[in-house]
PDB file of C-alpha atoms in Angstrom:
ATOM      1  CA  MET N   1     -24.111   8.350   6.580  1.00 58.00           C
ATOM      2  CA  SER N   2     -26.335   5.890   8.428  1.00 60.00           C
ATOM      3  CA  LYS N   3     -25.928   4.955  12.072  1.00 60.00           C
ATOM      4  CA  TYR N   4     -25.470   1.323  10.980  1.00 58.00           C
ATOM      5  CA  TYR N   5     -22.559   2.232   8.724  1.00 57.00           C
ATOM      6  CA  LEU N   6     -20.923   4.245  11.477  1.00 60.00           C
ATOM      7  CA  ASN N   7     -21.150   1.174  13.708  1.00 86.00           C
ATOM      8  CA  TYR N   8     -19.686  -0.957  10.930  1.00 90.00           C
ATOM      9  CA  LEU N   9     -16.707   1.391  10.601  1.00 94.00           C
ATOM     10  CA  ASP N  10     -16.262   1.180  14.364  1.00 94.00           C
ATOM     11  CA  GLU N  11     -16.121  -2.624  14.087  1.00 95.00           C
ATOM     12  CA  LEU N  12     -13.500  -2.466  11.338  1.00 96.00           C
ATOM     13  CA  GLU N  13     -11.482   0.030  13.365  1.00 97.00           C
ATOM     14  CA  SER N  14     -11.667  -2.184  16.463  1.00 96.00           C
ATOM     15  CA  GLU N  15     -10.550  -5.253  14.482  1.00 96.00           C
ATOM     16  CA  ALA N  16      -7.584  -3.395  12.970  1.00 97.00           C
ATOM     17  CA  ILE N  17      -6.499  -1.997  16.332  1.00 97.00           C
ATOM     18  CA  TYR N  18      -6.697  -5.502  17.846  1.00 96.00           C
ATOM     19  CA  ILE N  19      -4.387  -6.836  15.116  1.00 96.00           C
ATOM     20  CA  LEU N  20      -1.909  -3.975  15.550  1.00 97.00           C
ATOM     21  CA  ARG N  21      -1.760  -4.623  19.297  1.00 97.00           C
ATOM     22  CA  GLU N  22      -1.282  -8.362  18.652  1.00 97.00           C
ATOM     23  CA  VAL N  23       1.673  -7.524  16.390  1.00 97.00           C
ATOM     24  CA  TRP N  24       3.226  -5.432  19.146  1.00 97.00           C
ATOM     25  CA  ALA N  25       2.624  -8.220  21.685  1.00 95.00           C
ATOM     26  CA  GLN N  26       3.963 -11.110  19.586  1.00 96.00           C
ATOM     27  CA  PHE N  27       6.902  -9.685  17.637  1.00 96.00           C
ATOM     28  CA  GLU N  28      10.237  -8.212  18.630  1.00 94.00           C
ATOM     29  CA  ASN N  29      10.888  -5.731  15.831  1.00 96.00           C
ATOM     30  CA  PRO N  30       7.840  -4.908  13.658  1.00 97.00           C
ATOM     31  CA  VAL N  31       7.585  -2.063  11.134  1.00 97.00           C
ATOM     32  CA  ILE N  32       4.805  -0.430   9.110  1.00 97.00           C
ATOM     33  CA  LEU N  33       5.348  -0.665   5.357  1.00 95.00           C
ATOM     34  CA  PHE N  34       4.675   2.920   4.289  1.00 95.00           C
ATOM     35  CA  SER N  35       4.178   3.811   0.629  1.00 90.00           C
ATOM     36  CA  GLY N  36       2.553   7.216   1.093  1.00 91.00           C
ATOM     37  CA  GLY N  37      -0.712   5.872  -0.295  1.00 92.00           C
ATOM     38  CA  LYS N  38      -4.078   6.081   1.432  1.00 94.00           C
ATOM     39  CA  ASP N  39      -3.991   2.531   2.843  1.00 95.00           C
ATOM     40  CA  SER N  40      -0.595   2.873   4.525  1.00 95.00           C
ATOM     41  CA  ILE N  41      -1.654   6.306   5.801  1.00 96.00           C
ATOM     42  CA  LEU N  42      -4.798   4.687   7.239  1.00 97.00           C
ATOM     43  CA  VAL N  43      -2.746   1.955   8.953  1.00 97.00           C
ATOM     44  CA  THR N  44      -0.477   4.623  10.438  1.00 97.00           C
ATOM     45  CA  HIS N  45      -3.514   6.539  11.701  1.00 97.00           C
ATOM     46  CA  LEU N  46      -4.901   3.349  13.278  1.00 98.00           C
ATOM     47  CA  ALA N  47      -1.525   2.661  14.925  1.00 97.00           C
ATOM     48  CA  LYS N  48      -1.629   6.150  16.401  1.00 96.00           C
ATOM     49  CA  LYS N  49      -5.076   5.391  17.829  1.00 96.00           C
ATOM     50  CA  ALA N  50      -4.074   1.929  19.051  1.00 97.00           C
ATOM     51  CA  PHE N  51      -1.255   3.196  21.254  1.00 96.00           C
ATOM     52  CA  TYR N  52      -2.427   6.713  22.152  1.00 95.00           C
ATOM     53  CA  PRO N  53      -1.252   8.714  24.085  1.00 94.00           C
ATOM     54  CA  SER N  54       2.117   7.068  23.400  1.00 94.00           C
ATOM     55  CA  LYS N  55       3.873   7.571  20.081  1.00 94.00           C
ATOM     56  CA  ILE N  56       3.521   4.994  17.323  1.00 95.00           C
ATOM     57  CA  PRO N  57       5.827   2.181  18.520  1.00 94.00           C
ATOM     58  CA  PHE N  58       6.676   0.941  15.017  1.00 93.00           C
ATOM     59  CA  PRO N  59       9.172   2.532  12.630  1.00 96.00           C
ATOM     60  CA  LEU N  60       7.800   3.285   9.169  1.00 97.00           C
ATOM     61  CA  MET N  61       9.658   1.515   6.346  1.00 96.00           C
ATOM     62  CA  HIS N  62       9.501   2.972   2.835  1.00 96.00           C
ATOM     63  CA  VAL N  63      10.919   1.209  -0.216  1.00 93.00           C
ATOM     64  CA  ASP N  64      11.974   4.144  -2.374  1.00 92.00           C
ATOM     65  CA  THR N  65      12.066   3.207  -6.055  1.00 90.00           C
ATOM     66  CA  GLY N  66      13.390   6.611  -7.086  1.00 89.00           C
ATOM     67  CA  HIS N  67      10.396   6.933  -9.426  1.00 90.00           C
ATOM     68  CA  ASN N  68       7.897   8.212  -6.874  1.00 90.00           C
ATOM     69  CA  PHE N  69       5.502  11.074  -7.358  1.00 91.00           C
ATOM     70  CA  PRO N  70       7.212  14.142  -5.815  1.00 91.00           C
ATOM     71  CA  GLU N  71       3.972  14.809  -3.917  1.00 93.00           C
ATOM     72  CA  THR N  72       4.212  11.358  -2.296  1.00 93.00           C
ATOM     73  CA  ILE N  73       7.700  11.963  -0.902  1.00 94.00           C
ATOM     74  CA  GLU N  74       6.723  15.419   0.340  1.00 94.00           C
ATOM     75  CA  PHE N  75       3.702  13.983   2.135  1.00 95.00           C
ATOM     76  CA  ARG N  76       5.758  11.118   3.593  1.00 95.00           C
ATOM     77  CA  ASP N  77       8.278  13.509   5.122  1.00 95.00           C
ATOM     78  CA  TYR N  78       5.494  15.756   6.413  1.00 95.00           C
ATOM     79  CA  LEU N  79       3.714  12.835   8.111  1.00 95.00           C
ATOM     80  CA  ILE N  80       6.913  11.488   9.681  1.00 95.00           C
ATOM     81  CA  LYS N  81       7.547  14.891  11.240  1.00 95.00           C
ATOM     82  CA  LYS N  82       3.921  15.264  12.340  1.00 94.00           C
ATOM     83  CA  PHE N  83       3.852  11.884  14.130  1.00 94.00           C
ATOM     84  CA  ASP N  84       7.468  12.134  15.324  1.00 94.00           C
ATOM     85  CA  ALA N  85       7.998   8.666  13.881  1.00 94.00           C
ATOM     86  CA  GLN N  86      11.139   6.835  12.845  1.00 95.00           C
ATOM     87  CA  LEU N  87      11.638   6.335   9.096  1.00 96.00           C
ATOM     88  CA  ILE N  88      13.592   3.490   7.499  1.00 96.00           C
ATOM     89  CA  VAL N  89      14.242   3.853   3.765  1.00 96.00           C
ATOM     90  CA  GLY N  90      15.275   1.069   1.431  1.00 93.00           C
ATOM     91  CA  SER N  91      16.584   2.399  -1.886  1.00 92.00           C
ATOM     92  CA  VAL N  92      15.998   0.562  -5.162  1.00 91.00           C
ATOM     93  CA  GLN N  93      18.589   2.820  -6.793  1.00 91.00           C
ATOM     94  CA  GLU N  94      21.183   1.590  -4.297  1.00 93.00           C
ATOM     95  CA  SER N  95      20.201  -2.002  -5.096  1.00 91.00           C
ATOM     96  CA  ILE N  96      20.776  -1.239  -8.790  1.00 91.00           C
ATOM     97  CA  ASP N  97      24.106   0.486  -8.103  1.00 91.00           C
ATOM     98  CA  GLN N  98      25.267  -2.488  -6.032  1.00 92.00           C
ATOM     99  CA  GLY N  99      24.338  -4.955  -8.761  1.00 89.00           C
ATOM    100  CA  ARG N 100      21.658  -6.595  -6.642  1.00 91.00           C
ATOM    101  CA  VAL N 101      19.020  -6.007  -9.364  1.00 87.00           C
ATOM    102  CA  ALA N 102      19.031  -5.002 -13.031  1.00 85.00           C
ATOM    103  CA  GLU N 103      17.108  -2.036 -14.421  1.00 83.00           C
ATOM    104  CA  GLU N 104      14.337  -2.931 -16.886  1.00 79.00           C
ATOM    105  CA  LYS N 105      14.430  -1.493 -20.402  1.00 76.00           C
ATOM    106  CA  GLY N 106      11.733  -0.401 -22.825  1.00 68.00           C
ATOM    107  CA  LYS N 107       8.743   1.946 -22.797  1.00 66.00           C
ATOM    108  CA  ASN N 108       6.859  -0.085 -20.177  1.00 68.00           C
ATOM    109  CA  ALA N 109       9.887  -0.563 -17.930  1.00 72.00           C
ATOM    110  CA  THR N 110       9.133  -0.397 -14.228  1.00 79.00           C
ATOM    111  CA  ARG N 111      11.035  -0.681 -10.988  1.00 77.00           C
ATOM    112  CA  ASN N 112       8.065  -2.297  -9.266  1.00 79.00           C
ATOM    113  CA  ALA N 113       9.433  -5.856  -9.250  1.00 81.00           C
ATOM    114  CA  LEU N 114      12.870  -4.536  -8.222  1.00 85.00           C
ATOM    115  CA  GLN N 115      11.328  -3.491  -4.899  1.00 88.00           C
ATOM    116  CA  ILE N 116      11.245  -7.146  -3.828  1.00 88.00           C
ATOM    117  CA  THR N 117      15.012  -7.432  -3.381  1.00 90.00           C
ATOM    118  CA  THR N 118      15.273  -4.005  -1.740  1.00 91.00           C
ATOM    119  CA  LEU N 119      12.440  -4.816   0.676  1.00 91.00           C
ATOM    120  CA  LEU N 120      13.862  -8.210   1.656  1.00 91.00           C
ATOM    121  CA  ASP N 121      17.328  -6.673   2.129  1.00 91.00           C
ATOM    122  CA  ALA N 122      15.845  -3.942   4.361  1.00 93.00           C
ATOM    123  CA  ILE N 123      13.909  -6.527   6.384  1.00 93.00           C
ATOM    124  CA  GLU N 124      17.031  -8.627   6.887  1.00 93.00           C
ATOM    125  CA  SER N 125      19.421  -5.766   7.680  1.00 93.00           C
ATOM    126  CA  ASN N 126      16.994  -4.243  10.179  1.00 94.00           C
ATOM    127  CA  LYS N 127      16.108  -7.647  11.703  1.00 95.00           C
ATOM    128  CA  VAL N 128      12.393  -7.050  11.061  1.00 95.00           C
ATOM    129  CA  ASP N 129      10.220  -9.974  12.141  1.00 94.00           C
ATOM    130  CA  CYS N 130       6.864  -8.500  11.074  1.00 95.00           C
ATOM    131  CA  ALA N 131       6.090  -5.984   8.331  1.00 95.00           C
ATOM    132  CA  ILE N 132       2.626  -4.427   8.654  1.00 96.00           C
ATOM    133  CA  GLY N 133       1.019  -3.632   5.311  1.00 93.00           C
ATOM    134  CA  GLY N 134      -2.108  -1.892   4.062  1.00 91.00           C
ATOM    135  CA  GLY N 135      -3.189  -4.708   1.744  1.00 88.00           C
ATOM    136  CA  ARG N 136      -6.926  -5.347   1.475  1.00 90.00           C
ATOM    137  CA  ARG N 137      -8.646  -8.476   0.211  1.00 86.00           C
ATOM    138  CA  ASP N 138     -10.873  -6.570  -2.217  1.00 85.00           C
ATOM    139  CA  GLU N 139      -7.924  -5.070  -4.116  1.00 79.00           C
ATOM    140  CA  GLU N 140      -6.869  -8.093  -6.143  1.00 74.00           C
ATOM    141  CA  LYS N 141      -7.428 -11.863  -6.124  1.00 74.00           C
ATOM    142  CA  ALA N 142      -3.921 -12.601  -4.812  1.00 74.00           C
ATOM    143  CA  ARG N 143      -4.534 -10.185  -1.915  1.00 75.00           C
ATOM    144  CA  ALA N 144      -7.704 -12.139  -1.093  1.00 76.00           C
ATOM    145  CA  LYS N 145      -5.597 -15.195  -0.200  1.00 79.00           C
ATOM    146  CA  GLU N 146      -3.808 -13.426   2.645  1.00 83.00           C
ATOM    147  CA  ARG N 147      -4.461 -14.041   6.343  1.00 86.00           C
ATOM    148  CA  PHE N 148      -4.099 -11.311   8.980  1.00 88.00           C
ATOM    149  CA  PHE N 149      -0.737 -12.850   9.920  1.00 92.00           C
ATOM    150  CA  SER N 150       0.894 -14.022   6.686  1.00 88.00           C
ATOM    151  CA  HIS N 151       3.965 -16.230   7.058  1.00 88.00           C
ATOM    152  CA  ARG N 152       7.139 -15.726   4.986  1.00 87.00           C
ATOM    153  CA  ASP N 153       9.920 -18.328   4.883  1.00 85.00           C
ATOM    154  CA  ASP N 154      13.614 -17.631   5.424  1.00 84.00           C
ATOM    155  CA  PHE N 155      13.888 -16.539   1.788  1.00 80.00           C
ATOM    156  CA  GLY N 156      11.056 -14.025   2.278  1.00 76.00           C
ATOM    157  CA  GLN N 157       8.752 -16.030   0.039  1.00 84.00           C
ATOM    158  CA  TRP N 158       5.015 -16.576   0.428  1.00 79.00           C
ATOM    159  CA  ASP N 159       3.168 -19.864  -0.035  1.00 81.00           C
ATOM    160  CA  PRO N 160      -0.601 -19.208  -0.187  1.00 79.00           C
ATOM    161  CA  LYS N 161      -1.286 -22.919   0.475  1.00 79.00           C
ATOM    162  CA  ASN N 162       0.794 -22.947   3.638  1.00 80.00           C
ATOM    163  CA  GLN N 163      -0.944 -20.344   5.781  1.00 84.00           C
ATOM    164  CA  ARG N 164      -2.024 -20.829   9.374  1.00 84.00           C
ATOM    165  CA  PRO N 165      -5.691 -21.046  10.398  1.00 86.00           C
ATOM    166  CA  GLU N 166      -7.045 -18.023  12.270  1.00 85.00           C
ATOM    167  CA  LEU N 167     -10.017 -19.360  14.184  1.00 85.00           C
ATOM    168  CA  TRP N 168     -11.751 -17.299  16.885  1.00 84.00           C
ATOM    169  CA  ASN N 169      -9.371 -14.377  16.239  1.00 84.00           C
ATOM    170  CA  ILE N 170      -6.392 -16.402  17.483  1.00 88.00           C
ATOM    171  CA  LEU N 171      -3.293 -15.206  15.618  1.00 91.00           C
ATOM    172  CA  ASN N 172      -0.127 -17.309  15.543  1.00 88.00           C
ATOM    173  CA  GLY N 173       3.072 -15.363  14.971  1.00 86.00           C
ATOM    174  CA  LYS N 174       5.548 -18.071  15.997  1.00 89.00           C
ATOM    175  CA  HIS N 175       8.395 -18.427  13.538  1.00 88.00           C
ATOM    176  CA  PHE N 176      11.905 -19.784  13.185  1.00 86.00           C
ATOM    177  CA  GLU N 177      14.960 -17.549  13.000  1.00 87.00           C
ATOM    178  CA  GLY N 178      15.228 -15.909   9.591  1.00 87.00           C
ATOM    179  CA  GLU N 179      11.514 -16.157   8.869  1.00 87.00           C
ATOM    180  CA  HIS N 180       9.144 -13.230   9.217  1.00 90.00           C
ATOM    181  CA  PHE N 181       5.496 -12.289   8.916  1.00 91.00           C
ATOM    182  CA  ARG N 182       3.450  -9.742   7.049  1.00 92.00           C
ATOM    183  CA  ALA N 183       0.431  -8.426   8.960  1.00 94.00           C
ATOM    184  CA  PHE N 184      -2.624  -6.920   7.259  1.00 94.00           C
ATOM    185  CA  PRO N 185      -4.862  -5.158   9.792  1.00 96.00           C
ATOM    186  CA  ILE N 186      -7.259  -3.702   7.200  1.00 95.00           C
ATOM    187  CA  SER N 187      -7.740  -6.923   5.215  1.00 93.00           C
ATOM    188  CA  ASN N 188     -11.521  -6.834   5.625  1.00 93.00           C
ATOM    189  CA  TRP N 189     -11.910  -3.194   4.568  1.00 95.00           C
ATOM    190  CA  THR N 190     -13.165  -2.244   1.116  1.00 92.00           C
ATOM    191  CA  GLU N 191     -12.108   0.809  -0.860  1.00 91.00           C
ATOM    192  CA  MET N 192     -15.456   2.356   0.056  1.00 92.00           C
ATOM    193  CA  ASP N 193     -14.835   1.686   3.766  1.00 94.00           C
ATOM    194  CA  VAL N 194     -11.427   3.345   3.522  1.00 95.00           C
ATOM    195  CA  TRP N 195     -12.824   6.514   1.993  1.00 94.00           C
ATOM    196  CA  ASN N 196     -15.737   6.737   4.416  1.00 94.00           C
ATOM    197  CA  TYR N 197     -13.353   6.288   7.347  1.00 96.00           C
ATOM    198  CA  ILE N 198     -10.904   8.860   5.994  1.00 96.00           C
ATOM    199  CA  LYS N 199     -13.820  11.265   5.669  1.00 94.00           C
ATOM    200  CA  ARG N 200     -15.122  10.495   9.149  1.00 93.00           C
ATOM    201  CA  GLU N 201     -11.701  10.863  10.799  1.00 95.00           C
ATOM    202  CA  ASN N 202     -10.650  13.801   8.605  1.00 94.00           C
ATOM    203  CA  ILE N 203      -7.352  12.058   7.779  1.00 96.00           C
ATOM    204  CA  GLU N 204      -4.914  14.038   5.666  1.00 95.00           C
ATOM    205  CA  ILE N 205      -3.999  12.436   2.314  1.00 95.00           C
ATOM    206  CA  PRO N 206      -1.809  13.478  -0.636  1.00 94.00           C
ATOM    207  CA  SER N 207      -3.306  15.909  -3.161  1.00 93.00           C
ATOM    208  CA  LEU N 208      -2.919  13.268  -5.890  1.00 94.00           C
ATOM    209  CA  TYR N 209      -6.132  11.592  -4.744  1.00 94.00           C
ATOM    210  CA  PHE N 210      -8.131  14.739  -5.559  1.00 94.00           C
ATOM    211  CA  ALA N 211      -9.000  15.816  -9.100  1.00 94.00           C
ATOM    212  CA  HIS N 212      -6.550  18.339 -10.498  1.00 93.00           C
ATOM    213  CA  GLU N 213      -5.147  19.368 -13.867  1.00 94.00           C
ATOM    214  CA  ARG N 214      -2.037  17.502 -14.962  1.00 92.00           C
ATOM    215  CA  GLU N 215      -0.124  16.781 -18.160  1.00 92.00           C
ATOM    216  CA  VAL N 216      -0.711  13.175 -19.172  1.00 91.00           C
ATOM    217  CA  VAL N 217      -0.341  10.696 -22.037  1.00 90.00           C
ATOM    218  CA  ASN N 218      -2.930   8.079 -22.971  1.00 89.00           C
ATOM    219  CA  ARG N 219      -1.307   4.654 -22.869  1.00 84.00           C
ATOM    220  CA  ASN N 220      -3.030   1.263 -22.491  1.00 80.00           C
ATOM    221  CA  ASN N 221      -6.330   3.037 -21.791  1.00 81.00           C
ATOM    222  CA  SER N 222      -4.809   4.900 -18.834  1.00 84.00           C
ATOM    223  CA  TRP N 223      -3.695   8.498 -18.366  1.00 90.00           C
ATOM    224  CA  ILE N 224       0.003   8.186 -17.508  1.00 90.00           C
ATOM    225  CA  PRO N 225       1.456  11.353 -15.929  1.00 91.00           C
ATOM    226  CA  VAL N 226       4.267  13.159 -17.723  1.00 91.00           C
ATOM    227  CA  SER N 227       7.574  12.998 -15.871  1.00 88.00           C
ATOM    228  CA  LYS N 228      11.278  12.943 -16.635  1.00 87.00           C
ATOM    229  CA  TYR N 229      11.068   9.143 -16.706  1.00 85.00           C
ATOM    230  CA  LEU N 230       8.374   8.972 -19.399  1.00 83.00           C
ATOM    231  CA  LYS N 231       9.598   8.136 -22.907  1.00 82.00           C
ATOM    232  CA  LEU N 232       7.095   9.195 -25.536  1.00 81.00           C
ATOM    233  CA  GLU N 233       6.348   6.750 -28.329  1.00 81.00           C
ATOM    234  CA  GLU N 234       5.548   7.722 -31.907  1.00 81.00           C
ATOM    235  CA  GLY N 235       2.044   9.145 -32.122  1.00 81.00           C
ATOM    236  CA  GLU N 236       1.689   9.823 -28.387  1.00 83.00           C
ATOM    237  CA  LYS N 237       0.634  13.342 -27.478  1.00 90.00           C
ATOM    238  CA  ILE N 238       0.865  15.196 -24.202  1.00 91.00           C
ATOM    239  CA  VAL N 239      -2.477  16.648 -23.141  1.00 93.00           C
ATOM    240  CA  THR N 240      -3.763  18.395 -20.034  1.00 94.00           C
ATOM    241  CA  LYS N 241      -6.600  16.628 -18.265  1.00 92.00           C
ATOM    242  CA  LYS N 242      -8.371  17.010 -14.957  1.00 95.00           C
ATOM    243  CA  ILE N 243      -7.598  13.688 -13.323  1.00 93.00           C
ATOM    244  CA  ARG N 244      -7.124  11.995  -9.984  1.00 93.00           C
ATOM    245  CA  PHE N 245      -5.419   8.783  -8.894  1.00 92.00           C
ATOM    246  CA  ARG N 246      -7.197   5.920  -7.103  1.00 89.00           C
ATOM    247  CA  THR N 247      -3.925   4.256  -6.106  1.00 86.00           C
ATOM    248  CA  LEU N 248      -0.369   5.561  -5.819  1.00 85.00           C
ATOM    249  CA  GLY N 249       2.584   3.618  -7.162  1.00 84.00           C
ATOM    250  CA  ASP N 250       5.535   4.659  -9.281  1.00 86.00           C
ATOM    251  CA  ILE N 251       4.850   7.686 -11.446  1.00 87.00           C
ATOM    252  CA  THR N 252       5.879   5.569 -14.454  1.00 84.00           C
ATOM    253  CA  ILE N 253       3.141   2.923 -14.018  1.00 84.00           C
ATOM    254  CA  THR N 254       0.258   4.622 -12.199  1.00 88.00           C
ATOM    255  CA  GLY N 255      -2.551   5.707 -14.475  1.00 87.00           C
ATOM    256  CA  GLY N 256      -4.963   8.449 -13.527  1.00 90.00           C
ATOM    257  CA  MET N 257      -8.652   8.730 -14.334  1.00 90.00           C
ATOM    258  CA  GLU N 258     -10.619  11.696 -15.590  1.00 92.00           C
ATOM    259  CA  SER N 259     -12.598  13.048 -12.672  1.00 92.00           C
ATOM    260  CA  ASP N 260     -14.133  16.122 -11.070  1.00 93.00           C
ATOM    261  CA  ALA N 261     -13.939  14.634  -7.562  1.00 93.00           C
ATOM    262  CA  ASP N 262     -11.999  17.264  -5.629  1.00 92.00           C
ATOM    263  CA  THR N 263     -13.453  16.615  -2.149  1.00 93.00           C
ATOM    264  CA  LEU N 264     -13.702  13.540   0.055  1.00 93.00           C
ATOM    265  CA  GLU N 265     -17.480  13.553  -0.338  1.00 93.00           C
ATOM    266  CA  LYS N 266     -17.206  13.514  -4.140  1.00 93.00           C
ATOM    267  CA  ILE N 267     -14.550  10.783  -4.063  1.00 93.00           C
ATOM    268  CA  ALA N 268     -16.739   8.549  -1.880  1.00 90.00           C
ATOM    269  CA  LEU N 269     -19.676   9.086  -4.251  1.00 91.00           C
ATOM    270  CA  GLU N 270     -17.517   8.341  -7.286  1.00 92.00           C
ATOM    271  CA  VAL N 271     -16.047   5.170  -5.770  1.00 89.00           C
ATOM    272  CA  SER N 272     -19.514   3.878  -4.896  1.00 86.00           C
ATOM    273  CA  ALA N 273     -20.312   3.697  -8.619  1.00 84.00           C
ATOM    274  CA  MET N 274     -17.015   2.069  -9.690  1.00 80.00           C
ATOM    275  CA  LYS N 275     -17.022  -1.411 -11.229  1.00 71.00           C
ATOM    276  CA  GLN N 276     -13.273  -1.708 -11.861  1.00 72.00           C
ATOM    277  CA  THR N 277     -10.806  -2.416  -9.048  1.00 65.00           C
ATOM    278  CA  GLU N 278      -8.634   0.500  -8.015  1.00 66.00           C
ATOM    279  CA  ARG N 279      -5.547  -1.316  -9.326  1.00 51.00           C
ATOM    280  CA  GLY N 280      -7.082  -1.498 -12.798  1.00 51.00           C
ATOM    281  CA  ASN N 281      -4.922   1.424 -13.974  1.00 49.00           C
ATOM    282  CA  ARG N 282      -1.645  -0.082 -12.730  1.00 49.00           C
ATOM    283  CA  THR N 283       0.329  -1.244 -15.783  1.00 50.00           C
ATOM    284  CA  ASP N 284       2.443  -3.621 -13.683  1.00 50.00           C
ATOM    285  CA  ASP N 285      -0.695  -5.619 -12.841  1.00 47.00           C
ATOM    286  CA  LYS N 286      -1.600  -5.955 -16.538  1.00 48.00           C
ATOM    287  CA  ARG N 287       1.518  -7.901 -17.491  1.00 47.00           C
ATOM    288  CA  SER N 288      -0.140 -11.255 -16.818  1.00 48.00           C
ATOM    289  CA  GLU N 289      -3.201 -12.685 -15.114  1.00 50.00           C
ATOM    290  CA  THR N 290      -1.083 -13.772 -12.146  1.00 55.00           C
ATOM    291  CA  ALA N 291       1.285 -10.776 -12.045  1.00 60.00           C
ATOM    292  CA  MET N 292       0.493  -9.803  -8.443  1.00 54.00           C
ATOM    293  CA  GLU N 293       0.592 -13.342  -7.069  1.00 55.00           C
ATOM    294  CA  ASP N 294       3.894 -14.075  -8.834  1.00 58.00           C
ATOM    295  CA  ARG N 295       5.459 -10.989  -7.211  1.00 55.00           C
ATOM    296  CA  LYS N 296       3.967 -11.790  -3.811  1.00 54.00           C
ATOM    297  CA  ARG N 297       5.380 -15.333  -3.893  1.00 54.00           C
ATOM    298  CA  GLN N 298       8.831 -13.772  -4.331  1.00 56.00           C
ATOM    299  CA  GLY N 299       8.413 -11.423  -1.369  1.00 51.00           C
ATOM    300  CA  TYR N 300       6.420  -8.448  -2.681  1.00 61.00           C
ATOM    301  CA  PHE N 301       4.031  -6.492  -0.442  1.00 63.00           C
TER     302      PHE N 301
END
């Protein structure tokens, strides 16, 4: 890796740490939105650096759909113990049981959109005024519209046309009671930057990101992992493939890709040749051209 690129990673790290410290300075009760994926793990690592030698001052908030990869939950609990951090869990299953949301039906059913209500309920009940996320502008066109400090109204909704200017790194977190912000400290990072930084810092990540053999089904040009939630359609066959996942969502909607990349070095090399966004194998993003933006307007991550 070139000296220039190392300096560039240092600049991205410095920017992210600045934003995390601004969140701590401007808000009363911020949290880190933690999914167990590489981006939220990276944000947690940066928070550790930003406030070292103190503990991470933010609780980690996880919206548990109940359809997670088992490996993701295991890694989440391991990391919480390692960092001695506080964990807040919002349960989609509880939202369903309470009648707050209705379970989707059909072979492509997902609990992804149901997370919105659970997240907003958790934010309100815990009096969160800023939720720090691992969203990056290169992920998806709706993500590219976000500012570092992204305002949400008192209904938790996002208006991409009503965002505050951020000139000269001046961040404005002022808000009325009931409103809150989302903060995105790694907005300017690319997927390649994330992997090079993870490699440089030797950050632990779930095994799902590395190539491994797994039983899968080919659906919508993606390898969907077999689980107790998967309902096979006529003609679908379970096969064993060596795959890895570029992004981690619900086990029901996250497609894997055939790969031999079983080290960080191989992953970085593989990503450098990719032309499709990492969310290209997420079936929830294929529902419509504006699927992500529609969810974000309602309060999604």
